[in-house]
CSV table of C-alpha atoms in Angstrom, one decimal:
chain,number,residue,atom,x,y,z
A,164,MET,CA,70.4,61.9,83.3
A,165,TRP,CA,71.3,64.6,80.8
A,166,LEU,CA,74.4,65.5,82.9
A,167,VAL,CA,75.5,61.9,83.0
A,168,TRP,CA,75.1,61.6,79.2
A,169,CYS,CA,77.2,64.8,78.6
A,170,VAL,CA,79.9,63.6,80.9
A,171,ALA,CA,80.0,60.3,79.1
A,172,ARG,CA,80.3,62.0,75.7
A,173,ARG,CA,83.0,64.1,77.0
A,174,TYR,CA,84.9,61.0,78.3
A,175,ILE,CA,84.5,59.5,74.8
A,176,ALA,CA,85.9,62.6,73.2
A,177,VAL,CA,89.0,62.6,75.5
A,178,MET,CA,89.7,58.9,75.1
A,179,THR,CA,89.0,58.7,71.3
A,180,ASN,CA,91.1,61.7,70.3
A,181,THR,CA,94.4,60.9,71.8
A,182,PRO,CA,97.2,61.0,69.2
A,183,ASP,CA,97.5,57.2,69.4
A,184,SER,CA,93.8,56.7,68.9
A,185,ILE,CA,93.7,59.1,65.9
A,186,ALA,CA,96.6,57.3,64.3
A,187,ARG,CA,94.9,53.9,64.8
A,188,GLN,CA,91.8,55.1,63.0
A,189,GLY,CA,93.9,56.2,60.0
A,190,LEU,CA,92.9,59.8,60.4
A,191,PRO,CA,94.9,62.9,59.6
A,192,SER,CA,96.4,64.6,62.7
A,193,ARG,CA,94.1,66.4,65.0
A,194,ASP,CA,95.5,69.7,63.8
A,195,ILE,CA,94.8,68.9,60.2
A,196,CYS,CA,91.2,67.8,61.1
A,197,ARG,CA,90.7,71.0,63.0
A,198,ARG,CA,91.9,73.2,60.2
A,199,ALA,CA,89.9,71.2,57.6
A,200,ARG,CA,86.6,71.5,59.5
A,201,LEU,CA,87.1,75.2,60.3
A,202,SER,CA,87.8,76.0,56.6
A,203,ARG,CA,85.1,73.5,55.5
A,204,ASP,CA,87.6,72.0,53.1
A,205,PRO,CA,85.7,69.8,50.6
A,206,ARG,CA,88.8,67.6,50.0
A,207,PHE,CA,88.3,66.1,53.5
A,208,ASP,CA,84.5,65.4,53.0
A,209,GLY,CA,84.1,61.7,53.9
A,210,GLU,CA,87.7,61.4,55.1
A,211,PHE,CA,86.6,62.0,58.7
A,212,PHE,CA,83.5,63.0,60.7
A,213,LEU,CA,83.4,65.3,63.8
A,214,ALA,CA,81.1,64.7,66.7
A,215,VAL,CA,80.2,67.4,69.2
A,216,SER,CA,79.9,66.3,72.8
A,217,THR,CA,77.6,69.2,73.9
A,218,THR,CA,74.9,68.4,71.2
A,219,GLY,CA,75.3,64.7,70.7
A,220,ILE,CA,75.5,65.2,66.9
A,221,TYR,CA,78.1,64.2,64.4
A,222,CYS,CA,78.7,66.1,61.1
A,223,ARG,CA,80.8,66.2,58.0
A,224,PRO,CA,83.7,68.6,57.9
A,225,VAL,CA,81.8,70.7,55.3
A,226,CYS,CA,78.8,71.2,57.6
A,227,PRO,CA,77.4,74.8,57.3
A,228,ALA,CA,76.5,75.0,61.0
A,229,ARG,CA,78.4,77.2,63.4
A,230,ALA,CA,81.8,75.6,64.2
A,231,PRO,CA,81.9,74.1,67.7
A,232,ALA,CA,84.8,74.7,70.1
A,233,GLU,CA,87.7,72.3,69.6
A,234,ARG,CA,87.5,71.1,73.2
A,235,ASN,CA,84.0,69.7,72.5
A,236,VAL,CA,84.9,67.9,69.2
A,237,THR,CA,85.7,64.2,68.7
A,238,TYR,CA,87.0,63.0,65.3
A,239,PHE,CA,86.0,59.6,63.8
A,240,GLY,CA,87.1,57.9,60.7
A,241,SER,CA,83.6,56.8,59.7
A,242,ALA,CA,79.9,57.6,60.4
A,243,GLU,CA,79.5,54.1,61.8
A,244,GLN,CA,82.1,54.8,64.5
A,245,ALA,CA,80.5,58.0,65.5
A,246,ALA,CA,77.1,56.3,65.7
A,247,GLN,CA,78.5,53.5,67.8
A,248,ALA,CA,79.8,56.1,70.2
A,249,GLY,CA,76.3,57.4,70.8
A,250,PHE,CA,76.1,60.4,68.4
A,251,ARG,CA,73.3,61.0,66.0
A,252,PRO,CA,73.7,62.3,62.4
A,253,CYS,CA,73.3,66.0,61.7
A,254,LEU,CA,70.1,67.0,59.8
A,255,ARG,CA,71.8,69.9,58.0
A,256,CYS,CA,75.0,68.4,56.4
A,257,ARG,CA,73.5,64.8,56.1
A,258,PRO,CA,76.4,62.4,56.8
A,259,GLU,CA,74.7,59.8,54.7
A,260,SER,CA,75.4,61.9,51.6
A,261,ALA,CA,79.2,62.2,52.2
A,262,PRO,CA,81.5,60.3,49.8
A,263,GLY,CA,82.6,56.9,51.1
A,264,SER,CA,84.8,57.0,54.1
A,265,SER,CA,88.5,56.1,53.9
A,266,ALA,CA,88.4,54.5,57.4
A,267,TRP,CA,88.2,51.0,56.0
A,268,ARG,CA,91.4,51.2,53.8
A,269,GLY,CA,94.2,49.0,55.0
A,270,THR,CA,92.0,46.5,56.6
A,271,SER,CA,92.6,42.8,56.3
A,272,VAL,CA,91.4,40.9,53.2
A,273,THR,CA,88.7,39.1,55.3
A,274,VAL,CA,87.3,42.4,56.6
A,275,THR,CA,87.4,44.0,53.2
A,276,ARG,CA,85.4,41.2,51.7
A,277,ALA,CA,83.0,41.3,54.6
A,278,LEU,CA,82.5,45.1,54.1
A,279,ARG,CA,81.7,44.5,50.5
A,280,LEU,CA,79.2,41.8,51.2
A,281,ILE,CA,77.5,44.0,53.9
A,282,GLU,CA,77.3,46.8,51.3
A,283,ASP,CA,75.5,44.3,49.0
A,284,GLY,CA,73.0,43.5,51.7
A,285,ALA,CA,74.4,40.3,53.2
A,286,LEU,CA,73.2,41.2,56.7
A,287,SER,CA,69.8,42.5,55.4
A,288,SER,CA,68.9,39.2,53.7
A,289,GLY,CA,71.0,36.9,55.9
A,290,SER,CA,72.5,36.5,59.4
A,291,LEU,CA,76.0,37.1,60.8
A,292,PRO,CA,76.7,33.3,61.0
A,293,GLN,CA,75.8,33.0,57.3
A,294,LEU,CA,78.1,35.9,56.5
A,295,ALA,CA,80.9,34.2,58.4
A,296,ASP,CA,80.3,31.0,56.5
A,297,ARG,CA,80.6,32.8,53.2
A,298,LEU,CA,83.9,34.2,54.3
A,299,GLY,CA,85.2,30.8,55.6
A,300,VAL,CA,85.7,32.0,59.2
A,301,GLY,CA,83.9,31.6,62.5
A,302,GLU,CA,81.4,34.1,63.7
A,303,ARG,CA,83.3,34.9,66.9
A,304,TYR,CA,86.5,35.4,64.9
A,305,LEU,CA,84.8,37.8,62.5
A,306,ARG,CA,83.5,39.8,65.4
A,307,LYS,CA,87.0,40.1,66.8
A,308,LEU,CA,88.4,41.1,63.4
A,309,PHE,CA,85.9,43.9,63.1
A,310,GLN,CA,86.4,45.1,66.7
A,311,ARG,CA,90.2,45.1,66.3
A,312,GLU,CA,90.4,46.8,62.9
A,313,LEU,CA,87.3,49.0,62.8
A,314,GLY,CA,86.2,49.3,66.4
A,315,ILE,CA,82.7,48.3,65.6
A,316,SER,CA,80.7,45.1,65.3
A,317,PRO,CA,79.4,43.9,61.9
A,318,GLY,CA,75.8,44.2,63.0
A,319,ALA,CA,76.2,47.8,64.3
A,320,LEU,CA,77.9,48.8,61.0
A,321,ALA,CA,75.2,47.2,58.9
A,322,LEU,CA,72.4,48.9,61.0
A,323,ASN,CA,74.0,52.3,60.7
A,324,ARG,CA,74.3,52.0,57.0
A,325,ARG,CA,70.7,50.9,56.6
A,326,LEU,CA,69.6,53.9,58.7
A,327,LEU,CA,71.7,56.4,56.8
A,328,PHE,CA,70.4,55.0,53.5
A,329,ALA,CA,66.8,55.2,54.8
A,330,LYS,CA,67.4,58.8,55.7
A,331,GLN,CA,68.6,59.5,52.1
A,332,LEU,CA,65.5,57.8,50.7
A,333,LEU,CA,63.2,59.8,52.9
A,334,ALA,CA,65.0,63.1,52.0
A,335,GLU,CA,65.3,62.6,48.3
A,336,THR,CA,62.4,60.5,47.1
A,337,ALA,CA,58.7,60.2,47.4
A,338,MET,CA,58.8,56.5,48.3
A,339,PRO,CA,56.2,55.5,50.9
A,340,VAL,CA,57.6,54.8,54.3
A,341,THR,CA,56.8,51.1,54.0
A,342,GLU,CA,58.9,50.9,50.8
A,343,VAL,CA,61.7,52.9,52.4
A,344,ALA,CA,61.7,50.4,55.3
A,345,PHE,CA,62.1,47.4,53.1
A,346,ALA,CA,64.5,49.1,50.6
A,347,SER,CA,66.8,50.0,53.4
A,348,GLY,CA,66.9,46.4,54.7
A,349,PHE,CA,64.4,46.2,57.5
A,350,GLY,CA,62.2,43.2,57.9
A,351,SER,CA,59.2,45.1,59.2
A,352,VAL,CA,57.9,48.7,59.3
A,353,ARG,CA,57.6,48.5,63.1
A,354,ARG,CA,61.2,47.6,63.5
A,355,PHE,CA,62.1,50.4,61.0
A,356,ASN,CA,60.1,53.0,62.9
A,357,ASP,CA,61.7,52.0,66.2
A,358,ALA,CA,65.2,52.1,64.8
A,359,VAL,CA,64.7,55.5,63.2
A,360,ARG,CA,63.2,57.0,66.4
A,361,LYS,CA,66.1,55.6,68.5
A,362,HIS,CA,68.8,56.6,66.2
A,363,PHE,CA,67.6,60.0,64.9
A,364,ARG,CA,65.3,60.8,67.9
A,365,LEU,CA,62.7,61.7,65.3
A,366,PRO,CA,59.9,59.8,63.5
A,367,PRO,CA,60.5,59.0,59.8
A,368,SER,CA,57.9,61.7,58.8
A,369,ARG,CA,60.0,64.4,60.4
A,370,LEU,CA,63.0,63.5,58.3
A,371,ARG,CA,61.1,64.5,55.2
A,372,ARG,CA,60.3,68.0,56.3
A,373,GLY,CA,61.9,70.7,54.1
A,374,SER,CA,63.3,68.1,51.7
A,375,THR,CA,63.0,68.3,47.9
A,376,ARG,CA,61.3,65.1,46.8
A,377,THR,CA,60.6,63.6,43.4
A,378,GLY,CA,57.1,63.1,42.3
A,379,ALA,CA,55.4,59.7,42.3
A,380,THR,CA,57.1,57.6,39.6
A,381,GLN,CA,58.3,54.1,38.9
A,382,THR,CA,61.8,55.5,38.7
A,383,ILE,CA,63.7,56.2,42.0
A,384,GLU,CA,66.2,59.0,41.7
A,385,LEU,CA,69.1,59.5,44.1
A,386,LEU,CA,72.2,61.7,44.3
A,387,LEU,CA,75.5,59.9,44.6
A,388,ARG,CA,78.1,62.3,45.8
A,389,TYR,CA,81.8,62.4,45.1
A,390,ARG,CA,84.8,64.5,45.9
A,391,ALA,CA,85.5,66.9,43.0
A,392,PRO,CA,86.9,67.0,40.4
A,393,TYR,CA,85.4,64.1,38.6
A,394,ASP,CA,86.4,63.1,35.1
A,395,TRP,CA,82.9,62.3,33.8
A,396,GLN,CA,84.0,62.4,30.2
A,397,GLY,CA,86.7,59.8,30.8
A,398,VAL,CA,84.4,57.5,32.7
A,399,ALA,CA,81.6,57.8,30.1
A,400,ALA,CA,84.2,57.1,27.4
A,401,PHE,CA,85.3,53.9,29.2
A,402,PHE,CA,81.8,52.6,29.5
A,403,ALA,CA,81.0,53.5,25.9
A,404,ARG,CA,84.1,51.7,24.6
A,405,HIS,CA,83.3,48.5,26.5
A,406,ALA,CA,79.5,48.6,26.3
A,407,VAL,CA,77.9,45.2,25.5
A,408,ASP,CA,75.2,45.5,22.9
A,409,GLY,CA,71.7,45.0,24.3
A,410,VAL,CA,72.9,45.2,27.9
A,411,GLU,CA,74.2,48.7,28.2
A,412,ARG,CA,74.7,51.9,26.2
A,413,VAL,CA,76.1,55.4,26.6
A,414,ASP,CA,74.8,58.5,24.9
A,415,ASP,CA,74.7,62.3,25.6
A,416,SER,CA,72.1,61.8,28.3
A,417,GLY,CA,74.2,59.3,30.3
A,418,TYR,CA,74.8,55.6,30.9
A,419,TYR,CA,72.0,53.1,30.7
A,420,ARG,CA,72.1,49.4,31.8
A,421,HIS,CA,70.0,46.4,32.4
A,422,LEU,CA,71.2,44.6,35.4
A,423,ARG,CA,70.4,41.6,37.7
A,424,VAL,CA,70.8,41.6,41.4
A,425,ASP,CA,70.2,38.4,43.4
A,426,GLY,CA,68.0,37.1,40.6
A,427,TYR,CA,65.9,40.3,40.3
A,428,ALA,CA,66.1,42.4,37.1
A,429,GLY,CA,66.3,46.2,37.0
A,430,ASP,CA,67.4,49.2,35.0
A,431,ILE,CA,69.7,52.1,35.9
A,432,HIS,CA,70.5,55.4,34.3
A,433,VAL,CA,73.5,57.4,35.5
A,434,ARG,CA,74.2,61.0,34.5
A,435,PRO,CA,75.9,64.1,35.9
A,436,ALA,CA,73.8,66.1,38.4
A,437,GLY,CA,74.4,69.6,37.0
A,438,LYS,CA,76.4,71.9,39.2
A,439,GLU,CA,76.4,69.5,42.2
A,440,HIS,CA,79.3,67.3,43.0
A,441,ALA,CA,77.3,64.2,42.4
A,442,LEU,CA,75.9,61.8,39.8
A,443,ARG,CA,72.2,61.4,39.5
A,444,LEU,CA,71.1,57.7,39.6
A,445,GLY,CA,67.7,56.7,38.2
A,446,VAL,CA,66.7,53.1,39.2
A,447,GLN,CA,63.8,50.9,38.2
A,448,LEU,CA,63.6,47.6,40.2
A,449,GLN,CA,61.3,44.7,40.5
A,450,ASP,CA,62.0,44.5,44.3
A,451,PRO,CA,62.8,47.7,46.3
A,452,ARG,CA,64.9,45.5,48.7
A,453,MET,CA,67.6,45.4,46.0
A,454,LEU,CA,68.0,49.2,45.9
A,455,GLN,CA,70.8,49.4,48.5
A,456,PRO,CA,72.9,46.8,46.8
A,457,VAL,CA,72.4,48.5,43.4
A,458,VAL,CA,73.5,51.9,44.9
A,459,ALA,CA,76.6,50.2,46.3
A,460,ARG,CA,77.3,48.6,43.0
A,461,VAL,CA,77.0,51.9,41.0
A,462,ARG,CA,79.3,53.7,43.5
A,463,ARG,CA,81.9,51.1,42.8
A,464,MET,CA,81.4,51.0,39.0
A,465,PHE,CA,81.8,54.8,38.8
A,466,ASP,CA,84.5,55.0,41.5
A,467,LEU,CA,82.7,57.6,43.5
A,468,ASP,CA,84.7,57.2,46.7
A,469,ALA,CA,88.1,58.1,45.3
A,470,ASN,CA,90.1,61.0,46.7
A,471,PRO,CA,91.5,63.1,43.9
A,472,ALA,CA,93.7,65.1,46.3
A,473,SER,CA,95.6,62.0,47.4
A,474,ILE,CA,95.8,60.7,43.9
A,475,GLY,CA,97.1,64.0,42.6
A,476,GLU,CA,99.8,64.1,45.2
A,477,ALA,CA,101.2,60.8,43.9
A,478,LEU,CA,100.7,61.3,40.2
A,479,GLY,CA,100.9,65.1,39.9
A,480,SER,CA,104.7,65.3,39.3
A,481,GLY,CA,106.9,63.5,36.8
A,482,PRO,CA,105.8,62.0,33.5
A,483,LEU,CA,102.1,61.9,34.3
A,484,ALA,CA,101.7,65.5,35.4
A,485,ALA,CA,100.6,66.8,32.0
A,486,LEU,CA,98.1,64.0,31.7
A,487,LEU,CA,96.6,64.7,35.1
A,488,ARG,CA,96.2,68.4,34.2
A,489,ARG,CA,94.5,67.4,31.0
A,490,SER,CA,92.1,64.9,32.9
A,491,PRO,CA,91.7,66.2,36.4
A,492,GLY,CA,89.6,63.9,38.7
A,493,VAL,CA,90.7,60.7,36.8
A,494,ARG,CA,88.8,57.6,38.0
A,495,ALA,CA,89.3,53.9,37.8
A,496,PRO,CA,85.8,52.7,36.7
A,497,GLY,CA,84.8,49.0,37.1
A,498,TYR,CA,82.2,46.5,36.4
A,499,GLY,CA,79.1,45.2,38.1
A,500,ASP,CA,80.7,42.4,40.0
A,501,LEU,CA,83.8,40.2,40.3
A,502,PHE,CA,82.4,37.6,37.8
A,503,GLU,CA,81.7,40.2,35.2
A,504,ALA,CA,85.2,41.6,35.5
A,505,ALA,CA,86.8,38.2,35.3
A,506,LEU,CA,84.8,37.0,32.3
A,507,ARG,CA,85.5,40.3,30.4
A,508,ALA,CA,89.2,39.9,31.2
A,509,VAL,CA,89.4,36.3,30.0
A,510,ILE,CA,87.5,37.0,26.8
A,511,GLY,CA,89.5,40.1,26.1
A,512,GLN,CA,92.8,38.3,26.2
A,513,GLN,CA,94.9,39.1,23.1
A,514,ILE,CA,92.0,40.5,21.1
A,515,SER,CA,90.6,44.0,20.4
A,516,THR,CA,88.1,45.7,22.6
A,517,GLY,CA,85.6,45.6,19.7
A,518,ALA,CA,86.0,41.9,19.2
A,519,ALA,CA,85.6,41.2,22.9
A,520,ARG,CA,82.4,43.3,22.9
A,521,GLY,CA,81.1,41.2,20.0
A,522,ILE,CA,81.6,37.9,21.8
A,523,LEU,CA,80.1,39.3,25.1
A,524,GLY,CA,77.1,40.5,23.1
A,525,ARG,CA,76.6,37.1,21.6
A,526,LEU,CA,76.8,35.4,25.0
A,527,SER,CA,74.4,37.9,26.5
A,528,ALA,CA,71.8,37.2,23.7
A,529,ALA,CA,72.3,33.5,24.0
A,530,THR,CA,71.8,33.4,27.8
A,531,SER,CA,69.1,36.0,28.2
A,532,ASN,CA,65.3,35.3,28.3
A,533,SER,CA,63.9,36.3,24.9
A,534,THR,CA,60.9,37.9,26.6
A,535,GLN,CA,63.0,40.3,28.7
A,536,ALA,CA,65.8,42.8,28.2
A,537,ALA,CA,69.3,41.3,27.7
A,538,GLN,CA,71.4,40.7,30.8
A,539,PHE,CA,75.1,40.1,31.2
A,540,PRO,CA,75.7,36.4,31.1
A,541,THR,CA,75.6,34.3,34.3
A,542,PRO,CA,78.1,31.6,35.2
A,543,ALA,CA,75.4,28.9,34.9
A,544,GLY,CA,74.1,30.4,31.6
A,545,VAL,CA,77.6,30.3,30.0
A,546,LEU,CA,78.2,26.7,31.2
A,547,ALA,CA,75.1,25.6,29.4
A,548,LEU,CA,76.1,26.9,26.0
A,549,PRO,CA,77.6,24.7,23.3
A,550,ASP,CA,81.1,25.4,22.0
A,551,SER,CA,79.7,27.1,18.9
A,552,ASP,CA,78.5,30.0,21.1
A,553,LEU,CA,82.0,30.5,22.5
A,554,PRO,CA,84.0,31.6,19.4
A,555,MET,CA,87.5,31.6,20.7
A,556,PRO,CA,90.6,29.4,20.9
A,557,GLY,CA,90.1,26.1,22.7
A,558,ARG,CA,92.3,26.9,25.7
A,559,ARG,CA,90.6,30.2,26.3
A,560,ARG,CA,87.2,28.4,26.1
A,561,GLU,CA,88.5,26.0,28.7
A,562,THR,CA,89.4,28.9,30.9
A,563,VAL,CA,86.0,30.5,30.5
A,564,ARG,CA,84.3,27.2,31.5
A,565,ALA,CA,86.6,26.8,34.5
A,566,LEU,CA,85.9,30.3,35.6
A,567,CYS,CA,82.1,29.8,35.3
A,568,ALA,CA,82.3,26.5,37.2
A,569,LEU,CA,84.3,28.2,40.0
A,570,PHE,CA,81.6,30.9,40.4
A,571,SER,CA,78.8,28.4,40.2
A,572,ARG,CA,80.3,26.4,43.0
A,573,GLN,CA,81.3,29.3,45.3
A,574,GLU,CA,79.0,32.2,44.4
A,575,GLY,CA,79.7,35.1,46.7
A,576,CYS,CA,82.9,33.5,48.1
A,577,VAL,CA,85.3,33.6,45.2
A,578,THR,CA,88.6,35.4,45.8
A,579,LEU,CA,91.2,36.8,43.4
A,580,ASP,CA,93.6,34.0,44.5
A,581,ASP,CA,90.9,31.4,43.4
A,582,ILE,CA,90.7,33.0,40.0
A,583,ALA,CA,94.5,33.4,39.6
A,584,ALA,CA,94.9,29.6,40.3
A,585,LEU,CA,92.8,28.8,37.1
A,586,PRO,CA,94.7,27.8,34.0
A,587,GLY,CA,94.9,30.6,31.5
A,588,ILE,CA,94.9,33.4,34.1
A,589,GLY,CA,98.1,35.4,33.7
A,590,PRO,CA,99.5,38.6,35.3
A,591,TRP,CA,97.6,40.8,32.8
A,592,SER,CA,94.2,39.2,33.5
A,593,GLU,CA,94.8,39.2,37.3
A,594,ALA,CA,95.7,42.9,37.3
A,595,MET,CA,92.6,43.8,35.2
A,596,ILE,CA,90.3,41.7,37.4
A,597,ALA,CA,91.7,43.3,40.5
A,598,MET,CA,91.2,46.8,39.1
A,599,ARG,CA,87.8,46.4,37.4
A,600,GLY,CA,86.3,43.8,39.7
A,601,LEU,CA,87.7,44.5,43.2
A,602,GLY,CA,88.3,48.3,42.9
A,603,ASP,CA,92.0,47.8,43.7
A,604,PRO,CA,93.5,51.3,43.5
A,605,ASP,CA,97.1,49.9,43.0
A,606,SER,CA,96.8,47.5,40.1
A,607,LEU,CA,98.9,48.2,37.0
A,608,PRO,CA,98.9,45.7,34.0
A,609,LEU,CA,102.4,46.6,32.7
A,610,THR,CA,102.1,44.4,29.7
A,611,ASP,CA,98.9,46.0,28.4
A,612,LEU,CA,99.5,47.2,24.8
A,613,GLY,CA,97.6,50.5,25.4
A,614,ILE,CA,99.7,51.3,28.5
A,615,VAL,CA,102.9,50.5,26.6
A,616,ASN,CA,102.0,52.7,23.7
A,617,ALA,CA,100.8,55.6,25.9
A,618,TRP,CA,104.0,55.5,27.9
A,619,ARG,CA,106.2,55.5,24.8
A,620,ALA,CA,104.3,58.6,23.6
A,621,LEU,CA,105.4,60.6,26.7
A,622,PRO,CA,108.6,62.6,26.6
A,623,GLY,CA,111.6,61.1,28.2
A,624,ASP,CA,113.0,57.6,28.3
A,625,ASN,CA,112.1,56.5,31.8
A,626,ASP,CA,111.5,52.9,32.6
A,627,ILE,CA,107.8,52.5,33.5
A,628,LYS,CA,108.4,49.6,35.9
A,629,SER,CA,110.7,51.6,38.1
A,630,THR,CA,108.8,54.8,37.7
A,631,ALA,CA,105.6,53.1,38.7
A,632,GLN,CA,106.9,52.6,42.2
A,633,GLN,CA,106.5,56.3,42.8
A,634,TRP,CA,102.7,56.1,42.0
A,635,ARG,CA,101.9,53.6,44.7
A,636,PRO,CA,99.3,53.1,46.1
A,637,TRP,CA,97.4,54.7,43.2
A,638,ARG,CA,98.8,52.8,40.2
A,639,SER,CA,95.3,51.9,38.9
A,640,TYR,CA,94.7,55.7,38.4
A,641,ALA,CA,98.1,56.0,36.6
A,642,ALA,CA,96.9,53.2,34.2
A,643,ASN,CA,93.6,54.9,33.5
A,644,LEU,CA,95.5,58.2,32.9
A,645,LEU,CA,97.6,56.5,30.3
A,646,TRP,CA,94.6,54.8,28.6
A,647,ARG,CA,92.8,58.2,28.7
A,648,SER,CA,95.7,59.8,26.9
A,649,LEU,CA,95.1,57.6,23.9
A,650,GLY,CA,91.7,59.2,23.4
A,651,GLY,CA,89.6,56.9,25.5
C-alpha cells in the first residue's frame, strides 16, 4: 500500500509540474521556484508551496528542513491545492502561517466573491447551495468554476482553510480543543477530531507539543504574518486619520476597534509583533465561531497579503521611486466590509476627512445601543434615522439612504456594479470603494485632491494619467504612496 501511495504521489508530481501546468496555476517558472526554495527566499513565502513525494508533506519555500531533491518536488500555487493532491502540512514551517497565497489572483469575479465569502465563514455557517444562491449562480456551475480556475472544489478549499486555522489556534493559543473546533468552523468535536487525524495524521493534542501558548485569558492572541517590509507607520497613520470616535482609536500601543460580525459584538487590538514579520492580533468575542471571519477581515484591513517585491518592481522607478524608498512596504489598508467602505466614501464626498469623521461618529452614536460600546452604523440603523441625524446636502442624503436600502435588501450579495448604479456615485467614490472595500490593488482615484497635490509636489511635469499606466496592476499602492507623502 505504501508503494502504491508513493507511485501515486510521484505521478502527481510529474503531471502537476509540467510547464503548461505551472503556467496555468500562475506560478513562477519551475527554475525560479527551485532557486527560491533552495535559498529560502522570504519574498516567495506564500507565493507557492512545495510538496515532497517521498514524505507526503508540503512546505513553504522558507521551510528550515533539509531541502529535498528536485525530482521529488511538486509546486503548487496554494496550500489548498497541495492538500487536495493528498499532501499534509509540514509541522516545522507551518503552512497555515504563510502570508496569503497569490494563486487566486486573476480569477473571475464570481470566484473572487465566493472566496471572500468562504473566508468569512459562508461554508461554516451555511451550505454550498446557499453560497451559490448568494452569488446568483447554480451550485453545479459554481463547482465547475472552482475546478476550472482553481483546480479544487469549494468544499475542499473551505475544509483545508478550517484545518489550517485550527492548527494555528492549537499552536498559538491555550483555547480548549472544544472551542478550537467551533472557532475553526466545525459543527462537532467528533467531526473536528476525525478531520484533524485524517488530514494531519495526528490527534489535536499532538499539534500542541512544543508550541508557545498564551495563558488562559478572555483575549485570544494570534500572529498574522506578512511579507516584509511593512509600513506600519503609514498604515497606523491612515487608521488614526480616519478613526471614528467611540468605534476605533489608534495610539502608541496599536489599533483598537469595536466591531460586529454576523450580529455578534467583539473587540480587536492590532499591533506590531516585535522583530517578527507579523502583526499581533488580540481578539475578544462573544462567540468563538466568529474568530475566523474576524481574522480574515483584519488581514484585509491591514493588507497583509500584499507582495512588496512585485509592487516595488512596478513603482520603484520613475516619479515614485523616492517615495517608495521613503516608505518601503507601502500598503493599501481598507475597512471592515464593503458597506463600511461605501458609506465612508459617500459621506466623505467633497468634505474634509475631519468633517466626515464627525458625521460618522454622530451616526455611530445614534445607531448604537447605549448599554454597549459604539459600533459602526448598520444599513438598517441608518435608514431608521431622521434627516436631522444626517447633516449633509439633500442629494447626498438620498444617496446614503439608497445605499443603505441596497445593502438591507441584498446583504452579502452587493457588488461594486450595484453600488455604482446608484445616483450620486461617481468615479471618485467608485475608486475609493474598490480600494478600501474590495481590496482592489489597481484602483486610482485620479480626481482626489490629495493625489493631485502630492503629484504636483513631485519633480517633473509628467501627466499622471499617462504615467499611471506604468503602475498597473498596483495603482492602489501608488495612490497610497502619494497620500503618504503628504504626511499621512
